[in-house]
């Protein structure tokens, strides 16, 4: 990274969910990896800085994937004729079992990381598996490639196959070992990752809550994806009033920054717990249809001011491409709107915000080109002969709906080119 | 095309919607462009034929797109925040107006045809625009590229902008001129194409019905896509009981082979008209969500034995890739199933059938590798290191869900390699 640099092109981003800001042939000045400003004309002050001139290409914030299972990459697109619980047991757990072998993990995680970056995702919140050594490999691979990530060793000490089940003590100890080894890096750091309430004993949840507080680490888990799952949690934790209360009770919801994926079937009490604390909900539209889970009420959540990001949720979702996930979020919102016209569909700006600045805020100043934001950016080559008469917003729309990874010509994280 | 040839690889197809038939390392013998048989071992009789050995690549039938507007290719992915009627007037008609210019038509149709083929669609039922000369260019381009198509000059003599409105007489005369010029080709021939009932006068519908019978030509149009449209048709044709009756009354539904796209909001009477005649309905899931039209009740239509195919419906749909349209059809069926668990979701085999043999039957013996079928095929390179333990069906599923055009390594129509 040079100390100062200038990026020129057709710039577009969403400072708010209400709409796009764009600069045709504009300039982004980047100092020490952070955006200093975006300009129609380059101020003379920055005349001496090197200019990366991308001509009429689009420059947009990199995508932020708030929920993805790296270990499930090989199974994406198969076995999607089942709902959550049978899908976990029939497909997902057997594949995750293979990550006991570090050689397999290195191969599978390498392919995952390359495809994630190819598709333009530059920040991600990632589940590994229960295996410490494989998880360490994923940390190393991500650090070597230069994108931003939270990486979670999964914790499971009950209600899973014997080949994945940990003892509570070992689960907590190995998690802490990884924390001590990998905390403190500028881009790739640990996140506390109980898989979900049903595969966690009370002791595990208590221990993970303690670790989150001890190291001030963020937490990620699954919440209310499937009705059968919600009922199961009620049976397993009869003394706690709701699913969200399980995490809350053990210090795993909002005590530190928290991600909860899916959040389809939430009660009013759960929404209140969430909106008053540092919780981001993750909309995973592709996965939610593939496993027949339902449609997240994203419009109502946005209207309440709840923080929302997008997740590919590989392998229940099948698209690592977050631009396709954005389109699916719009499509599902239209289906809700057909049922009830009072629910307005999500706009392109809203889903783009969710997949950039909305999710990026979990990482800090990420996902926008406002001053002080990390310069995480994609350069997209669109089809100039087709889109000649289009606005920048229309060109971006066309890329989100019809684009392919091959159109992403360059990727920058914190001002460094990484692909 | 050589007289006889053999194709070797991992073969998969759907003779029925009930399931896949597959041959790992099998042989397809093709004589004069038609499938002679599929074999586990090559019978000695065919020992002398040249063998195209595709190793462990998948060989599948080419995709059949039963509903696509070639003229709307440039607008796919933009302006999808509207419903049908405002979308037509705000976006679609202005773009179609540009096809008055043959040079623009040549450029836009060339790009469309190349992208269609790149995505693996080898047969398509295509709408051009009202313009005779541009439509002729589309015929020529398709013939030069060697895929199979029905091409329709669109007819509109009312309720459209003045720059697209034809006189009834000119509309009929130019349609007949194109018929005389382009009928009789083995692969690319005309289809009668009233845009839809609301943009057709009674005289136009009568005249088009006569042309269909005179030349024994197939017919394509739109039916019951949007509730507002259905109401409009009622107002415009008050003496006819239903929307489908409008086409039926004028000899445009089932008198010759007929395609009706969308068919979301059908009455029992309309279903009876359709199931008892040579009508194919076209499921266009992507377009139906993008324009908030609703979800076609595909399961019930299949159960009644109604002929069903798939349509990309570019530009209301945004994916020319029919494999993505197949996935969307499954996803929408799952959403219906969540609402009403008695409605079973569509299976992968069912949507694959719809996008190959189901739609292909409109062209004759197309879309399967059974004896006598045209050898229309795609060779797909999947990810052998990832899918090593997968069945052929799982490999195909993964391609449908996660594949890209770049994985299609070869395309054959009637035994001729065309890309």
Tab-separated table of C-alpha atoms in Angstrom, chain B residues 83-247:
chain	number	residue	atom	x	y	z
B	83	UNK	CA	-45.378	-4.203	-12.430
B	84	UNK	CA	-46.285	-5.386	-15.903
B	85	UNK	CA	-48.239	-2.527	-17.479
B	86	UNK	CA	-46.109	0.416	-16.270
B	87	UNK	CA	-42.969	-1.630	-16.999
B	88	UNK	CA	-44.143	-2.132	-20.589
B	89	UNK	CA	-44.789	1.552	-21.152
B	90	UNK	CA	-41.865	2.968	-19.204
B	91	UNK	CA	-39.100	0.585	-20.247
B	92	UNK	CA	-39.968	-1.992	-22.786
B	93	UNK	CA	-41.801	-0.132	-25.516
B	94	UNK	CA	-39.155	2.635	-25.768
B	95	UNK	CA	-36.430	-0.001	-26.222
B	96	UNK	CA	-38.500	-1.949	-28.745
B	97	UNK	CA	-38.947	1.293	-30.672
B	98	UNK	CA	-35.214	1.287	-31.400
B	99	UNK	CA	-35.627	-1.851	-33.515
B	100	UNK	CA	-37.048	0.325	-36.285
B	101	UNK	CA	-33.340	0.778	-37.018
B	102	UNK	CA	-31.983	-2.397	-38.653
B	103	UNK	CA	-28.424	-1.546	-37.680
B	104	UNK	CA	-29.357	-1.403	-34.021
B	105	UNK	CA	-31.316	-4.632	-34.444
B	106	UNK	CA	-28.331	-6.403	-35.971
B	107	UNK	CA	-26.078	-5.345	-33.107
B	108	UNK	CA	-28.556	-6.138	-30.330
B	109	UNK	CA	-29.792	-9.424	-31.818
B	110	UNK	CA	-26.224	-10.608	-32.462
B	111	UNK	CA	-25.348	-10.096	-28.807
B	112	UNK	CA	-28.581	-11.798	-27.755
B	113	UNK	CA	-28.010	-14.860	-29.926
B	114	UNK	CA	-24.421	-15.279	-28.762
B	115	UNK	CA	-25.393	-15.023	-25.105
B	116	UNK	CA	-28.306	-17.438	-25.578
B	117	UNK	CA	-25.968	-20.034	-27.045
B	118	UNK	CA	-23.219	-19.346	-24.499
B	119	UNK	CA	-25.754	-20.154	-21.769
B	120	UNK	CA	-26.595	-23.496	-23.374
B	121	UNK	CA	-30.004	-22.777	-24.857
B	122	UNK	CA	-30.182	-24.627	-28.163
B	123	UNK	CA	-33.892	-24.205	-28.952
B	124	UNK	CA	-35.951	-21.121	-28.247
B	125	UNK	CA	-39.333	-19.577	-28.972
B	126	UNK	CA	-38.528	-15.955	-29.541
B	127	UNK	CA	-40.407	-12.668	-29.759
B	128	UNK	CA	-38.844	-10.039	-32.008
B	129	UNK	CA	-40.658	-6.678	-32.321
B	130	UNK	CA	-43.285	-5.326	-34.736
B	131	UNK	CA	-40.545	-4.451	-37.234
B	132	UNK	CA	-40.373	-6.643	-40.320
B	133	UNK	CA	-36.833	-5.874	-41.368
B	134	UNK	CA	-35.374	-6.347	-37.888
B	135	UNK	CA	-37.268	-9.586	-37.508
B	136	UNK	CA	-35.784	-10.815	-40.777
B	137	UNK	CA	-32.324	-10.032	-39.402
B	138	UNK	CA	-33.062	-12.166	-36.343
B	139	UNK	CA	-34.128	-15.077	-38.581
B	140	UNK	CA	-30.881	-14.780	-40.531
B	141	UNK	CA	-28.674	-14.553	-37.453
B	142	UNK	CA	-30.245	-17.630	-35.886
B	143	UNK	CA	-29.982	-19.647	-39.083
B	144	UNK	CA	-26.338	-18.696	-39.427
B	145	UNK	CA	-25.601	-19.908	-35.892
B	146	UNK	CA	-27.375	-23.242	-36.261
B	147	UNK	CA	-29.665	-23.430	-33.248
B	148	UNK	CA	-33.366	-24.242	-33.418
B	149	UNK	CA	-35.954	-21.480	-33.010
B	150	UNK	CA	-39.435	-20.278	-33.645
B	151	UNK	CA	-39.293	-16.560	-34.340
B	152	UNK	CA	-42.283	-14.278	-34.109
B	153	UNK	CA	-42.720	-10.843	-35.580
B	154	UNK	CA	-44.825	-9.185	-32.881
B	155	UNK	CA	-48.269	-7.883	-33.867
B	156	UNK	CA	-49.760	-4.831	-32.112
B	157	UNK	CA	-52.408	-2.561	-33.569
B	158	UNK	CA	-53.801	-0.840	-30.470
B	159	UNK	CA	-53.052	0.196	-26.878
B	160	UNK	CA	-49.401	0.780	-27.526
B	161	UNK	CA	-47.291	3.881	-28.250
B	162	UNK	CA	-47.725	5.407	-31.724
B	163	UNK	CA	-44.136	4.572	-32.680
B	164	UNK	CA	-44.904	0.849	-32.304
B	165	UNK	CA	-48.526	0.790	-33.434
B	166	UNK	CA	-49.210	-0.967	-36.742
B	167	UNK	CA	-52.271	-0.728	-38.937
B	168	UNK	CA	-54.119	-4.009	-38.894
B	169	UNK	CA	-53.627	-4.497	-42.608
B	170	UNK	CA	-49.881	-3.807	-42.553
B	171	UNK	CA	-49.399	-5.996	-39.503
B	172	UNK	CA	-51.040	-8.958	-41.228
B	173	UNK	CA	-49.387	-8.343	-44.552
B	174	UNK	CA	-45.863	-8.042	-43.166
B	175	UNK	CA	-46.407	-11.126	-41.042
B	176	UNK	CA	-47.434	-13.076	-44.116
B	177	UNK	CA	-44.443	-11.787	-46.074
B	178	UNK	CA	-42.114	-13.070	-43.374
B	179	UNK	CA	-43.942	-16.402	-43.293
B	180	UNK	CA	-43.538	-16.870	-47.013
B	181	UNK	CA	-39.880	-15.913	-46.825
B	182	UNK	CA	-38.880	-17.976	-43.780
B	183	UNK	CA	-41.189	-20.966	-43.568
B	184	UNK	CA	-39.863	-24.411	-44.374
B	185	UNK	CA	-36.359	-24.240	-42.887
B	186	UNK	CA	-35.324	-27.298	-40.819
B	187	UNK	CA	-34.375	-25.307	-37.713
B	188	UNK	CA	-35.617	-21.702	-37.677
B	189	UNK	CA	-39.209	-20.985	-38.676
B	190	UNK	CA	-41.990	-18.450	-38.018
B	191	UNK	CA	-44.548	-18.479	-35.238
B	192	UNK	CA	-47.681	-16.328	-35.067
B	193	UNK	CA	-47.135	-13.802	-32.260
B	194	UNK	CA	-49.904	-11.464	-31.171
B	195	UNK	CA	-48.163	-9.701	-28.277
B	196	UNK	CA	-51.173	-10.254	-26.051
B	197	UNK	CA	-54.909	-9.749	-26.236
B	198	UNK	CA	-54.916	-6.103	-25.036
B	199	UNK	CA	-52.725	-4.839	-27.877
B	200	UNK	CA	-54.755	-6.665	-30.524
B	201	UNK	CA	-57.922	-5.552	-32.273
B	202	UNK	CA	-60.597	-8.106	-33.062
B	203	UNK	CA	-59.637	-7.806	-36.747
B	204	UNK	CA	-55.988	-8.490	-35.978
B	205	UNK	CA	-56.806	-11.572	-33.914
B	206	UNK	CA	-59.105	-12.841	-36.660
B	207	UNK	CA	-56.452	-12.273	-39.287
B	208	UNK	CA	-53.711	-13.958	-37.251
B	209	UNK	CA	-55.975	-16.935	-36.598
B	210	UNK	CA	-56.489	-17.243	-40.349
B	211	UNK	CA	-52.744	-17.066	-41.025
B	212	UNK	CA	-52.023	-19.728	-38.399
B	213	UNK	CA	-54.470	-22.084	-40.072
B	214	UNK	CA	-53.513	-21.205	-43.631
B	215	UNK	CA	-49.843	-22.023	-43.056
B	216	UNK	CA	-50.384	-24.478	-40.195
B	217	UNK	CA	-48.139	-22.377	-38.002
B	218	UNK	CA	-47.740	-22.453	-34.234
B	219	UNK	CA	-48.872	-19.551	-32.075
B	220	UNK	CA	-47.326	-17.874	-29.036
B	221	UNK	CA	-48.673	-15.216	-26.737
B	222	UNK	CA	-49.075	-14.120	-23.111
B	223	UNK	CA	-51.879	-15.286	-20.849
B	224	UNK	CA	-52.921	-14.163	-17.356
B	225	UNK	CA	-49.599	-12.868	-16.117
B	226	UNK	CA	-50.924	-10.099	-13.898
B	227	UNK	CA	-54.273	-9.486	-12.219
B	228	UNK	CA	-54.577	-5.957	-13.592
B	229	UNK	CA	-53.967	-7.347	-17.078
B	230	UNK	CA	-56.672	-9.996	-16.582
B	231	UNK	CA	-59.156	-7.271	-15.586
B	232	UNK	CA	-58.185	-5.208	-18.605
B	233	UNK	CA	-58.849	-8.113	-20.959
B	234	UNK	CA	-62.298	-8.537	-19.392
B	235	UNK	CA	-63.070	-4.895	-20.140
B	236	UNK	CA	-61.752	-5.097	-23.683
B	237	UNK	CA	-63.524	-8.333	-24.627
B	238	UNK	CA	-66.707	-8.264	-22.524
B	239	UNK	CA	-68.517	-10.824	-24.666
B	240	UNK	CA	-65.917	-13.548	-24.060
B	241	UNK	CA	-66.006	-15.387	-20.735
B	242	UNK	CA	-62.270	-15.604	-20.005
B	243	UNK	CA	-58.869	-14.403	-21.151
B	244	UNK	CA	-58.035	-17.787	-22.690
B	245	UNK	CA	-61.351	-17.646	-24.539
B	246	UNK	CA	-60.138	-14.582	-26.414
B	247	UNK	CA	-57.366	-16.566	-28.052
